[in-house]
Short mmCIF file of C-alpha atoms in Angstrom, two decimals:
data_model
loop_
_atom_site.label_atom_id
_atom_site.label_comp_id
_atom_site.label_asym_id
_atom_site.label_seq_id
_atom_site.Cartn_x
_atom_site.Cartn_y
_atom_site.Cartn_z
CA MET A 376 -19.61 -7.10 -0.37
CA SER A 377 -17.17 -9.00 1.84
CA LEU A 378 -14.22 -7.82 3.91
CA SER A 379 -11.42 -9.84 5.43
CA LEU A 380 -12.74 -10.30 8.95
CA SER A 381 -11.65 -12.68 11.65
CA GLU A 382 -14.37 -15.12 12.65
CA PRO A 383 -14.90 -13.62 16.13
CA ARG A 384 -15.20 -10.11 14.68
CA ARG A 385 -17.58 -11.27 11.97
CA ARG A 386 -19.80 -12.87 14.61
CA ARG A 387 -19.79 -9.74 16.76
CA LEU A 388 -20.70 -7.52 13.80
CA THR A 389 -23.45 -9.95 12.79
CA LEU A 390 -24.87 -9.88 16.31
CA PHE A 391 -24.63 -6.09 16.36
CA ALA A 392 -26.62 -5.87 13.10
CA MET A 393 -29.32 -8.20 14.43
CA CYS A 394 -29.48 -6.18 17.66
CA MET A 395 -29.91 -2.94 15.72
CA ALA A 396 -32.79 -4.50 13.80
CA THR A 397 -34.66 -5.79 16.84
CA PHE A 398 -33.98 -2.53 18.71
CA MET A 399 -35.61 -0.52 15.90
CA THR A 400 -38.66 -2.74 15.56
CA SER A 401 -39.18 -2.79 19.35
CA LEU A 402 -38.59 0.96 19.61
CA ASP A 403 -41.27 1.65 17.00
CA LEU A 404 -43.84 -0.36 18.92
CA THR A 405 -43.73 2.14 21.80
CA ILE A 406 -42.09 5.41 20.77
CA VAL A 407 -45.03 6.31 18.54
CA ASN A 408 -47.47 6.06 21.48
CA VAL A 409 -46.19 9.20 23.18
CA ALA A 410 -46.30 11.06 19.84
CA LEU A 411 -49.99 10.27 19.19
CA PRO A 412 -51.39 13.48 20.73
CA SER A 413 -48.88 15.59 18.74
CA MET A 414 -49.85 13.80 15.53
CA GLN A 415 -53.51 14.22 16.42
CA SER A 416 -53.07 17.97 16.82
CA GLU A 417 -50.82 18.71 13.83
CA LEU A 418 -52.41 16.32 11.31
CA HIS A 419 -55.99 16.80 12.61
CA MET A 420 -56.47 13.07 13.16
CA SER A 421 -59.52 11.39 14.65
CA ALA A 422 -59.31 8.73 17.36
CA ALA A 423 -59.92 6.07 14.69
CA GLU A 424 -57.02 7.34 12.59
CA LEU A 425 -54.76 7.29 15.64
CA GLU A 426 -55.67 3.62 16.14
CA TRP A 427 -54.63 2.94 12.55
CA VAL A 428 -51.20 4.48 13.14
CA ILE A 429 -50.57 1.64 15.61
CA SER A 430 -52.63 -1.08 13.90
CA ALA A 431 -51.17 -0.59 10.41
CA TYR A 432 -47.70 -1.38 11.76
CA SER A 433 -48.86 -4.37 13.82
CA LEU A 434 -51.02 -5.82 11.04
CA SER A 435 -48.14 -5.68 8.56
CA LEU A 436 -45.88 -7.43 11.05
CA ALA A 437 -48.50 -10.13 11.67
CA ALA A 438 -49.19 -10.70 7.99
CA ILE A 439 -45.62 -10.79 6.73
CA ILE A 440 -43.64 -12.51 9.52
CA PRO A 441 -44.60 -16.09 8.48
CA ALA A 442 -43.96 -15.37 4.81
CA SER A 443 -40.61 -13.68 5.56
CA GLY A 444 -39.33 -16.74 7.35
CA ALA A 445 -40.25 -18.99 4.45
CA LEU A 446 -38.77 -16.60 1.87
CA GLY A 447 -35.53 -16.30 3.84
CA ASP A 448 -35.16 -20.07 4.12
CA ARG A 449 -35.73 -20.51 0.40
CA TYR A 450 -34.02 -17.49 -1.21
CA GLY A 451 -31.40 -16.55 1.36
CA ARG A 452 -31.74 -15.18 4.87
CA LYS A 453 -29.25 -12.36 4.40
CA ARG A 454 -30.89 -11.25 1.16
CA VAL A 455 -34.40 -11.12 2.60
CA PHE A 456 -33.18 -9.54 5.86
CA LEU A 457 -31.35 -6.78 3.97
CA THR A 458 -34.41 -6.18 1.80
CA GLY A 459 -36.52 -5.86 4.94
CA MET A 460 -34.12 -3.37 6.48
CA VAL A 461 -34.14 -1.23 3.32
CA VAL A 462 -37.96 -1.31 3.23
CA PHE A 463 -38.10 -0.40 6.92
CA LEU A 464 -35.71 2.52 6.35
CA ALA A 465 -37.80 3.74 3.41
CA GLY A 466 -40.91 3.53 5.61
CA VAL A 467 -39.19 5.51 8.37
CA ILE A 468 -38.28 8.35 5.99
CA ALA A 469 -41.75 8.33 4.44
CA CYS A 470 -43.45 8.47 7.86
CA ALA A 471 -41.27 11.41 8.88
CA VAL A 472 -42.40 13.44 5.84
CA ALA A 473 -46.06 12.27 5.88
CA TRP A 474 -48.41 15.14 5.08
CA ASN A 475 -51.74 13.79 6.36
CA ALA A 476 -53.31 10.92 8.26
CA ALA A 477 -53.75 8.64 5.24
CA SER A 478 -50.13 8.94 4.13
CA LEU A 479 -48.84 8.33 7.66
CA ILE A 480 -50.97 5.20 8.06
CA ALA A 481 -49.87 3.85 4.66
CA PHE A 482 -46.20 4.44 5.41
CA ARG A 483 -46.56 2.78 8.82
CA ALA A 484 -47.74 -0.33 6.97
CA VAL A 485 -44.59 -0.15 4.84
CA GLN A 486 -42.53 0.03 8.02
CA GLY A 487 -44.27 -3.09 9.30
CA ILE A 488 -43.49 -5.04 6.13
CA GLY A 489 -39.78 -4.30 6.52
CA GLY A 490 -39.84 -4.95 10.26
CA ALA A 491 -41.47 -8.35 9.72
CA ALA A 492 -38.54 -9.55 7.60
CA MET A 493 -36.06 -8.44 10.26
CA LEU A 494 -37.98 -10.00 13.15
CA ALA A 495 -38.58 -13.27 11.29
CA LEU A 496 -34.94 -13.82 10.29
CA GLY A 497 -32.86 -12.25 13.07
CA LEU A 498 -32.88 -15.38 15.25
CA SER A 499 -32.21 -17.65 12.27
CA ILE A 500 -29.16 -15.63 11.25
CA ILE A 501 -27.78 -15.65 14.81
CA THR A 502 -28.36 -19.41 15.01
CA GLU A 503 -26.48 -19.94 11.73
CA THR A 504 -23.63 -17.67 12.84
CA TYR A 505 -22.83 -18.93 16.34
CA PRO A 506 -21.87 -22.47 17.37
CA GLN A 507 -24.21 -24.13 19.81
CA GLU A 508 -22.02 -23.50 22.86
CA GLN A 509 -22.03 -19.71 22.21
CA ARG A 510 -25.56 -19.41 20.89
CA ALA A 511 -27.42 -18.92 24.17
CA SER A 512 -25.37 -15.89 25.24
CA ALA A 513 -25.65 -14.33 21.76
CA ILE A 514 -29.43 -14.77 21.71
CA GLY A 515 -29.62 -13.45 25.27
CA ALA A 516 -27.87 -10.26 24.15
CA TRP A 517 -30.18 -9.99 21.14
CA ALA A 518 -33.28 -10.36 23.34
CA ALA A 519 -31.96 -7.91 25.93
CA ILE A 520 -31.43 -5.23 23.28
CA GLY A 521 -35.00 -5.83 22.09
CA GLY A 522 -36.27 -5.25 25.61
CA THR A 523 -34.19 -2.08 25.82
CA GLY A 524 -35.80 -0.77 22.63
CA PHE A 525 -39.26 -1.41 24.03
CA GLY A 526 -38.44 0.45 27.23
CA ALA A 527 -36.50 3.27 25.58
CA GLY A 528 -39.36 4.19 23.23
CA PRO A 529 -41.58 6.22 25.59
CA VAL A 530 -38.67 7.90 27.40
CA GLY A 531 -36.75 8.68 24.22
CA GLY A 532 -39.93 9.87 22.53
CA GLY A 533 -40.70 12.15 25.45
CA ILE A 534 -37.25 13.73 25.28
CA LEU A 535 -37.37 14.17 21.50
CA LEU A 536 -40.85 15.70 21.51
CA THR A 537 -39.83 18.16 24.20
CA TYR A 538 -37.48 19.82 21.69
CA PHE A 539 -38.67 18.67 18.25
CA SER A 540 -41.94 17.90 16.43
CA TRP A 541 -43.46 14.44 15.98
CA PRO A 542 -41.40 13.42 12.88
CA SER A 543 -38.38 13.18 15.19
CA VAL A 544 -39.68 9.84 16.54
CA PHE A 545 -39.11 8.42 13.06
CA TRP A 546 -35.89 10.23 12.17
CA VAL A 547 -34.25 8.78 15.28
CA ASN A 548 -34.22 5.38 13.53
CA LEU A 549 -31.85 6.53 10.77
CA PRO A 550 -28.48 6.03 12.51
CA PHE A 551 -29.53 2.58 13.78
CA ALA A 552 -30.72 1.57 10.31
CA VAL A 553 -27.54 2.76 8.58
CA LEU A 554 -25.33 0.94 11.09
CA GLY A 555 -27.41 -2.20 10.70
CA LEU A 556 -27.27 -2.08 6.91
CA VAL A 557 -23.49 -1.63 6.84
CA CYS A 558 -22.80 -4.39 9.36
CA THR A 559 -25.19 -6.81 7.68
CA THR A 560 -23.64 -6.18 4.28
CA VAL A 561 -20.03 -6.69 5.37
CA ALA A 562 -20.37 -9.36 8.05
CA VAL A 563 -23.42 -11.61 7.59
CA ARG A 564 -22.92 -14.74 5.51
CA GLU A 565 -25.67 -15.94 3.25
CA SER A 566 -27.53 -19.06 4.36
CA ARG A 567 -30.57 -20.92 3.15
CA ASN A 568 -32.39 -24.20 3.57
CA SER A 569 -32.57 -26.29 0.42
CA GLN A 570 -35.46 -28.26 1.94
CA ALA A 571 -37.42 -25.14 2.91
CA ARG A 572 -41.19 -25.37 2.91
CA ARG A 573 -43.03 -23.59 0.14
CA LEU A 574 -44.74 -20.28 0.67
CA ASP A 575 -48.46 -20.60 1.41
CA LEU A 576 -49.48 -17.57 -0.66
CA PRO A 577 -53.27 -18.20 -0.60
CA GLY A 578 -53.17 -18.65 3.18
CA MET A 579 -51.17 -15.45 3.63
CA VAL A 580 -53.56 -13.44 1.44
CA LEU A 581 -56.70 -14.84 3.10
CA SER A 582 -55.46 -14.25 6.65
CA SER A 583 -54.09 -10.78 5.89
CA LEU A 584 -57.22 -9.54 4.15
CA GLY A 585 -59.43 -11.08 6.82
CA LEU A 586 -57.57 -9.31 9.63
CA VAL A 587 -57.51 -6.00 7.76
CA CYS A 588 -61.26 -6.17 7.12
CA LEU A 589 -62.05 -7.00 10.75
CA THR A 590 -59.83 -4.18 11.98
CA LEU A 591 -61.36 -1.76 9.47
CA GLY A 592 -64.88 -2.64 10.61
CA PHE A 593 -64.10 -2.16 14.29
CA VAL A 594 -62.18 1.08 13.73
CA GLU A 595 -64.92 2.55 11.51
CA SER A 596 -67.50 1.77 14.19
CA SER A 597 -65.86 4.55 16.24
CA ASP A 598 -67.26 7.11 13.80
CA GLN A 599 -70.14 5.23 12.14
CA PRO A 600 -73.31 3.50 13.48
CA TRP A 601 -72.96 -0.25 13.93
CA GLY A 602 -75.60 -0.85 11.25
CA SER A 603 -73.85 1.20 8.56
CA ALA A 604 -72.33 -0.46 5.50
CA LEU A 605 -68.86 0.84 6.40
CA VAL A 606 -69.00 -1.28 9.55
CA VAL A 607 -71.11 -4.30 8.64
CA VAL A 608 -69.53 -5.09 5.27
CA PRO A 609 -65.87 -5.17 6.43
CA LEU A 610 -66.77 -7.21 9.51
CA ALA A 611 -68.77 -9.72 7.48
CA VAL A 612 -66.13 -10.00 4.74
CA GLY A 613 -63.37 -10.36 7.33
CA ALA A 614 -65.22 -13.14 9.15
CA VAL A 615 -65.85 -15.01 5.88
CA LEU A 616 -62.23 -14.68 4.78
CA LEU A 617 -60.94 -16.04 8.09
CA VAL A 618 -63.34 -18.98 7.92
CA VAL A 619 -62.10 -19.72 4.38
CA PHE A 620 -58.51 -19.38 5.69
CA ILE A 621 -59.14 -22.02 8.36
CA TRP A 622 -60.66 -24.34 5.74
CA TRP A 623 -57.72 -23.77 3.39
CA GLU A 624 -55.14 -24.47 6.09
CA ARG A 625 -56.73 -27.86 6.71
CA HIS A 626 -56.40 -28.82 3.03
CA ALA A 627 -53.37 -26.88 1.77
CA PRO A 628 -50.33 -28.97 0.77
CA HIS A 629 -47.93 -26.47 2.40
CA ALA A 630 -50.05 -24.84 5.08
CA MET A 631 -48.85 -21.70 6.84
CA LEU A 632 -50.46 -23.19 9.98
CA PRO A 633 -49.54 -26.90 9.81
CA PRO A 634 -52.07 -29.35 11.31
CA ALA A 635 -49.42 -30.52 13.79
CA LEU A 636 -49.51 -27.07 15.41
CA LEU A 637 -53.30 -27.17 15.75
CA ARG A 638 -52.91 -30.39 17.74
CA ALA A 639 -50.23 -28.93 20.03
CA ARG A 640 -52.29 -27.84 23.02
CA SER A 641 -49.61 -25.81 24.79
CA PHE A 642 -48.70 -24.01 21.58
CA MET A 643 -52.29 -23.05 20.78
CA SER A 644 -52.80 -21.91 24.39
CA ALA A 645 -49.66 -19.78 24.19
CA SER A 646 -50.83 -18.17 20.95
CA GLY A 647 -54.15 -17.31 22.59
CA ILE A 648 -52.37 -15.89 25.65
CA TYR A 649 -50.19 -13.69 23.47
CA MET A 650 -53.18 -12.41 21.50
CA LEU A 651 -55.04 -11.49 24.69
CA THR A 652 -52.13 -9.97 26.62
CA TYR A 653 -50.56 -8.02 23.78
CA GLY A 654 -53.98 -6.86 22.65
CA GLY A 655 -54.77 -5.69 26.15
CA MET A 656 -51.39 -3.96 26.37
CA SER A 657 -51.85 -2.06 23.10
CA GLY A 658 -55.34 -0.93 24.06
CA ALA A 659 -54.41 0.06 27.61
CA LEU A 660 -51.31 2.04 26.66
CA PHE A 661 -53.18 3.77 23.82
CA TRP A 662 -55.81 5.08 26.25
CA VAL A 663 -53.35 5.82 29.07
CA THR A 664 -51.28 8.00 26.73
CA LEU A 665 -54.34 9.96 25.54
CA TYR A 666 -55.48 10.47 29.11
CA TYR A 667 -52.23 11.77 30.58
CA GLN A 668 -51.32 14.03 27.66
CA ASN A 669 -54.69 15.23 26.35
CA VAL A 670 -56.82 15.20 29.47
CA ALA A 671 -54.45 15.49 32.45
CA GLY A 672 -52.29 17.92 30.47
CA TRP A 673 -48.95 16.21 31.08
CA SER A 674 -45.97 17.07 28.88
CA VAL A 675 -44.66 14.36 26.55
CA LEU A 676 -41.48 14.17 28.65
CA ARG A 677 -43.41 13.58 31.86
CA THR A 678 -45.57 10.98 30.12
CA GLY A 679 -42.53 9.18 28.74
CA LEU A 680 -40.70 9.20 32.07
CA SER A 681 -43.77 7.81 33.82
CA TRP A 682 -43.37 4.63 31.75
CA LEU A 683 -40.17 3.92 33.69
CA PHE A 684 -42.46 2.66 36.47
CA MET A 685 -43.39 -0.13 34.03
CA ASN A 686 -40.15 -0.59 32.08
CA ILE A 687 -37.77 -1.06 35.00
CA PRO A 688 -39.81 -3.88 36.61
CA PHE A 689 -40.24 -5.48 33.18
CA LEU A 690 -36.49 -5.58 32.51
CA ALA A 691 -35.74 -6.72 36.07
CA MET A 692 -38.21 -9.61 35.95
CA ALA A 693 -37.19 -10.56 32.41
CA GLN A 694 -33.67 -11.10 33.76
CA PHE A 695 -34.98 -13.03 36.76
CA GLY A 696 -37.72 -14.92 34.94
CA GLY A 697 -35.45 -17.72 33.74
CA ARG A 698 -34.67 -18.72 37.31
CA LEU A 699 -38.37 -18.87 38.11
CA ASP A 700 -38.97 -20.94 34.98
CA SER A 701 -36.31 -23.44 36.08
CA ARG A 702 -37.70 -23.78 39.63
CA PHE A 703 -41.43 -23.84 38.93
CA ARG A 704 -43.66 -25.27 36.23
CA PRO A 705 -44.34 -22.94 33.26
CA SER A 706 -48.07 -23.14 34.05
CA VAL A 707 -47.48 -21.68 37.53
CA VAL A 708 -45.09 -18.92 36.39
CA ALA A 709 -47.25 -17.95 33.41
CA THR A 710 -50.47 -17.94 35.44
CA TRP A 711 -49.11 -15.80 38.27
CA GLY A 712 -47.32 -13.47 35.85
CA THR A 713 -50.48 -12.78 33.87
CA LEU A 714 -52.55 -12.37 37.04
CA VAL A 715 -50.10 -9.78 38.38
CA ALA A 716 -50.20 -7.98 35.02
CA ALA A 717 -54.03 -8.05 35.09
CA VAL A 718 -54.06 -6.40 38.51
CA GLY A 719 -51.70 -3.75 37.16
CA VAL A 720 -53.99 -2.94 34.23
CA PHE A 721 -56.98 -2.84 36.56
CA LEU A 722 -55.23 -0.20 38.69
CA LEU A 723 -54.40 1.80 35.55
CA SER A 724 -58.09 1.75 34.60
CA HIS A 725 -58.74 4.00 37.63
CA ALA A 726 -56.38 6.78 36.54
CA GLY A 727 -58.14 10.11 36.87
CA THR A 728 -60.15 9.03 39.90
CA THR A 729 -57.22 7.92 42.11
CA PRO A 730 -53.82 9.47 43.02
CA PHE A 731 -50.96 8.85 40.59
CA ALA A 732 -49.34 6.58 43.18
CA VAL A 733 -52.05 4.03 42.33
CA SER A 734 -51.25 4.28 38.62
CA ALA A 735 -47.52 3.99 39.37
CA LEU A 736 -48.21 0.76 41.24
CA GLY A 737 -50.30 -0.37 38.28
CA TYR A 738 -47.41 0.34 35.92
CA ALA A 739 -45.00 -1.60 38.15
CA LEU A 740 -47.26 -4.64 38.47
CA TYR A 741 -47.99 -4.59 34.75
CA GLY A 742 -44.32 -4.46 33.78
CA GLY A 743 -43.25 -7.00 36.38
CA GLY A 744 -46.02 -9.39 35.39
CA PHE A 745 -45.18 -9.11 31.72
CA GLY A 746 -41.49 -9.72 32.35
CA THR A 747 -42.41 -12.81 34.36
CA PHE A 748 -44.86 -14.56 32.05
CA VAL A 749 -43.34 -13.96 28.60
CA PRO A 750 -40.39 -16.40 29.00
CA ALA A 751 -42.63 -19.01 30.64
CA VAL A 752 -45.25 -18.78 27.87
CA THR A 753 -42.58 -19.10 25.19
CA HIS A 754 -41.08 -22.12 26.95
CA ALA A 755 -44.45 -23.84 27.27
CA ALA A 756 -45.41 -22.98 23.68
CA MET A 757 -42.49 -24.84 22.16
CA ARG A 758 -42.40 -27.89 24.41
CA ASP A 759 -44.93 -29.95 22.42
CA VAL A 760 -44.19 -28.61 18.93
CA PRO A 761 -42.79 -31.31 16.64
CA PRO A 762 -39.25 -30.36 15.50
CA GLY A 763 -40.24 -30.50 11.84
CA VAL A 764 -42.57 -27.49 12.20
CA SER A 765 -40.61 -25.44 14.72
CA GLY A 766 -39.88 -22.72 12.14
CA ALA A 767 -43.56 -22.31 11.32
CA ALA A 768 -44.35 -22.32 15.05
CA SER A 769 -41.91 -19.49 15.68
CA GLY A 770 -43.52 -17.40 12.93
CA VAL A 771 -47.08 -18.06 14.11
CA LEU A 772 -46.19 -17.32 17.74
CA ASN A 773 -44.63 -13.97 16.80
CA ALA A 774 -47.55 -13.16 14.50
CA SER A 775 -50.09 -13.88 17.26
CA ARG A 776 -48.70 -10.96 19.28
CA GLN A 777 -49.16 -8.55 16.41
CA ILE A 778 -52.64 -9.86 15.60
CA GLY A 779 -53.65 -9.23 19.20
CA SER A 780 -52.09 -5.76 19.15
CA SER A 781 -53.93 -4.66 16.01
CA VAL A 782 -57.35 -6.32 16.30
CA CYS A 783 -57.74 -5.85 20.08
CA LEU A 784 -56.62 -2.23 19.82
CA ALA A 785 -59.34 -1.66 17.22
CA VAL A 786 -61.94 -3.27 19.49
CA LEU A 787 -60.87 -1.44 22.65
CA GLY A 788 -60.55 1.82 20.75
CA THR A 789 -64.08 1.40 19.42
CA VAL A 790 -65.51 0.49 22.82
CA GLY A 791 -63.84 3.44 24.53
CA VAL A 792 -64.78 6.03 21.91
CA ASN A 793 -68.40 4.84 21.67
CA ALA A 794 -68.79 4.84 25.45
CA THR A 795 -67.28 8.34 25.68
CA VAL A 796 -69.50 9.72 22.92
CA SER A 797 -72.58 8.09 24.45
CA ALA A 798 -71.80 9.63 27.85
CA TRP A 799 -71.21 13.04 26.23
CA HIS A 800 -74.52 12.89 24.33
CA GLY A 801 -76.31 12.07 27.55
CA LYS A 802 -74.76 15.03 29.36
CA VAL A 803 -75.42 17.67 26.64
CA SER A 804 -78.79 16.48 25.37
CA GLY A 805 -80.55 18.89 27.71
CA LEU A 806 -78.95 21.96 26.14
CA ASN A 807 -81.06 24.23 23.96
CA GLY A 808 -80.81 25.29 20.34
CA THR A 809 -77.47 26.16 18.78
CA ARG A 810 -75.49 25.34 21.90
CA ARG A 811 -76.76 21.76 21.83
CA SER A 812 -75.90 21.43 18.14
CA VAL A 813 -72.37 22.74 18.69
CA ALA A 814 -71.88 20.39 21.65
CA LEU A 815 -73.01 17.37 19.66
CA ASP A 816 -70.67 18.32 16.82
CA GLN A 817 -67.76 18.17 19.29
CA ALA A 818 -68.46 14.53 20.16
CA HIS A 819 -65.57 13.17 18.03
CA ASN A 820 -63.13 15.53 19.79
CA VAL A 821 -64.40 14.39 23.19
CA GLY A 822 -63.91 10.78 22.08
CA GLY A 823 -60.28 11.53 21.24
CA GLY A 824 -59.72 13.35 24.52
CA ARG A 825 -59.10 16.72 22.87
CA VAL A 826 -60.18 18.70 25.91
CA HIS A 827 -58.68 22.04 24.87
CA THR A 828 -60.38 21.95 21.46
CA VAL A 829 -63.80 21.34 23.00
CA VAL A 830 -63.25 23.94 25.72
CA ASP A 831 -62.35 26.52 23.06
CA ALA A 832 -65.64 25.78 21.29
CA LEU A 833 -67.95 25.59 24.32
CA GLY A 834 -66.24 27.39 27.20
CA THR A 835 -64.45 26.39 30.38
CA SER A 836 -67.70 25.55 32.16
CA PHE A 837 -67.81 22.32 30.12
CA ARG A 838 -64.33 21.12 31.08
CA GLN A 839 -65.35 18.75 33.87
CA THR A 840 -68.18 17.35 31.76
CA ILE A 841 -65.68 16.60 28.98
CA VAL A 842 -63.27 14.94 31.41
CA ASN A 843 -66.00 12.84 33.02
CA SER A 844 -67.25 11.68 29.61
CA PHE A 845 -63.74 10.70 28.51
CA LEU A 846 -63.05 8.86 31.77
CA HIS A 847 -66.25 6.85 31.29
CA GLY A 848 -64.94 5.43 28.01
CA TYR A 849 -61.36 5.21 29.28
CA GLN A 850 -62.30 3.15 32.32
CA LEU A 851 -64.44 0.77 30.28
CA ALA A 852 -61.76 0.19 27.61
CA VAL A 853 -58.86 -0.26 30.04
CA GLY A 854 -61.06 -2.36 32.31
CA ILE A 855 -61.71 -4.72 29.38
CA ALA A 856 -57.95 -4.84 28.76
CA ALA A 857 -57.54 -5.98 32.37
CA ALA A 858 -60.23 -8.63 31.86
CA CYS A 859 -58.47 -9.90 28.70
CA THR A 860 -55.25 -10.30 30.69
CA ALA A 861 -57.10 -12.14 33.46
CA VAL A 862 -58.66 -14.49 30.89
CA ALA A 863 -55.13 -15.15 29.60
CA ALA A 864 -54.17 -16.24 33.13
CA GLY A 865 -56.98 -18.79 33.09
CA LEU A 866 -55.85 -20.01 29.69
CA ALA A 867 -52.29 -20.42 30.99
CA TRP A 868 -53.49 -22.50 33.94
CA THR A 869 -55.75 -24.79 31.91
CA GLY A 870 -53.68 -24.96 28.72
CA PHE A 871 -50.21 -25.62 30.13
CA ARG A 872 -50.98 -28.21 32.80
CA HIS A 873 -51.72 -31.03 30.37
CA ARG A 874 -48.69 -33.08 29.39
CA THR A 875 -48.83 -36.26 27.29
CA GLU A 876 -46.23 -39.00 27.11
CA ARG A 877 -45.35 -37.88 23.60
CA GLN A 878 -44.68 -34.34 24.81
CA GLU A 879 -42.37 -35.59 27.56
CA ALA A 880 -40.54 -37.81 25.06
CA THR A 881 -40.04 -35.09 22.47
CA GLU A 882 -39.02 -32.32 24.90
CA PRO A 883 -35.26 -33.03 24.59
CA GLU A 884 -35.56 -32.78 20.80
CA VAL A 885 -37.02 -29.29 20.92
CA GLN A 886 -34.88 -27.98 23.80
CA GLU A 887 -32.45 -26.29 21.43
CA HIS A 888 -35.31 -24.48 19.73
CA GLU A 889 -36.71 -23.43 23.11
CA ASP A 890 -33.33 -21.88 23.92
CA THR A 891 -33.49 -20.05 20.63
CA MET A 892 -36.93 -18.68 21.42
CA THR A 893 -36.16 -17.69 25.01
CA GLY A 894 -32.56 -16.66 24.83
CA ASN A 895 -31.89 -19.21 27.57
CA GLY A 896 -33.22 -16.69 29.92
CA PRO A 897 -35.57 -14.56 29.17
CA GLN A 898 -35.01 -11.23 28.23
CA ARG A 899 -37.80 -11.41 25.72
CA SER A 900 -39.32 -8.06 24.84
CA PRO A 901 -43.03 -7.46 24.39
#
């Protein structure tokens, strides 16, 4: 379909469609968090199943983003983008009508597949649409809208869940999806690259299955002993598949991870930083949400509004981060940003044992640190990437965030649940007879923070014991998230300081791609 549109109007509608897409995908990374306790209650979900609601979406994004970019270059960016938006919309509707945990998790994976196509191709379409002199402002608007979606998720979810049930966090996507579909259809011009690299299908399958198996093994360890087949087999298979993937990428004619990227020190450091920081963020916010709603008894609205302590500093520093990046070396900005974020997570790990003012400060430092280091890390990542593999680099960098979110969430979820259950067993082991048996049977509810359910079964005298057991696992998991972020700071300092003569020589060649990745300032969204 094509309408007679002036060129300026066509560009504005194209930008609007891309903004709607990134807003939806960013929104769905956070809005679901505040709905987790409601889903847990209505669908009778375990803590492991709640982890899968987040991980299924992130894993699909990670697995499909590189392939979507290659498919769009070869078969048409508009065509693949539209297909992704339709798949995302179908996933949204399916999630809203999901009838149990398994169906919700499966439909979240469908959402992720559609979202991957939109994330992978949005920047390419904007780049093809706008001339170079207008491109930076267009990409800046696109990135800012993405940041708005990330921040609006918890607040919007809190408002919706105050008046409606959990499916509302999915239904809210419908108007944005319809607007995006219409604008894409009438305004976006088709574009493709006749010299596009071929799709590395074996690499995609090996990496995807390996990550799924690893995540499955870690998640199952929340409910199963570490020596059980349901844990050992997926972990072993996942490790083998990823080793085979690395071997394949070194020999494949059209590798998804080109050897030139493996030699780019700043790029590999940035990918590691993103895995650690986004993994820590997913794990920390998962546990923080369960604590405030399930244990502290906050309403979803109050929980959502509390995230403003994090979102406002994030957006403020994202706007200001570009100036820092121009005045200081990326290694300095990235290191200090991640250190500040690590301190913020550390303060959040003490929720429940300190006044909320401490957690509010933790939120603020976390958001401000994130808004500071993301533009700097992106800048440093692309500075030593050869221009010929910049498209693959963009896909891998975006995928590294989602890999961290899914795999690290599974690990931190497992650590927290196991620590909580272990503490609970230690506290109730001295009970006698039937009461001890009933208490042990409630271990999985304690691990998920379902205080009211356990109190109904055992009585109010157990409430503080339940809370103390949960906080034991909570503090360990969120503390590890803080440590992951601190390790990322060390990686930023050591990985970004090294510059070779070749990197300095090629920096002007990749400057345009850096602007594409950062929006020329830095309103990148997590």
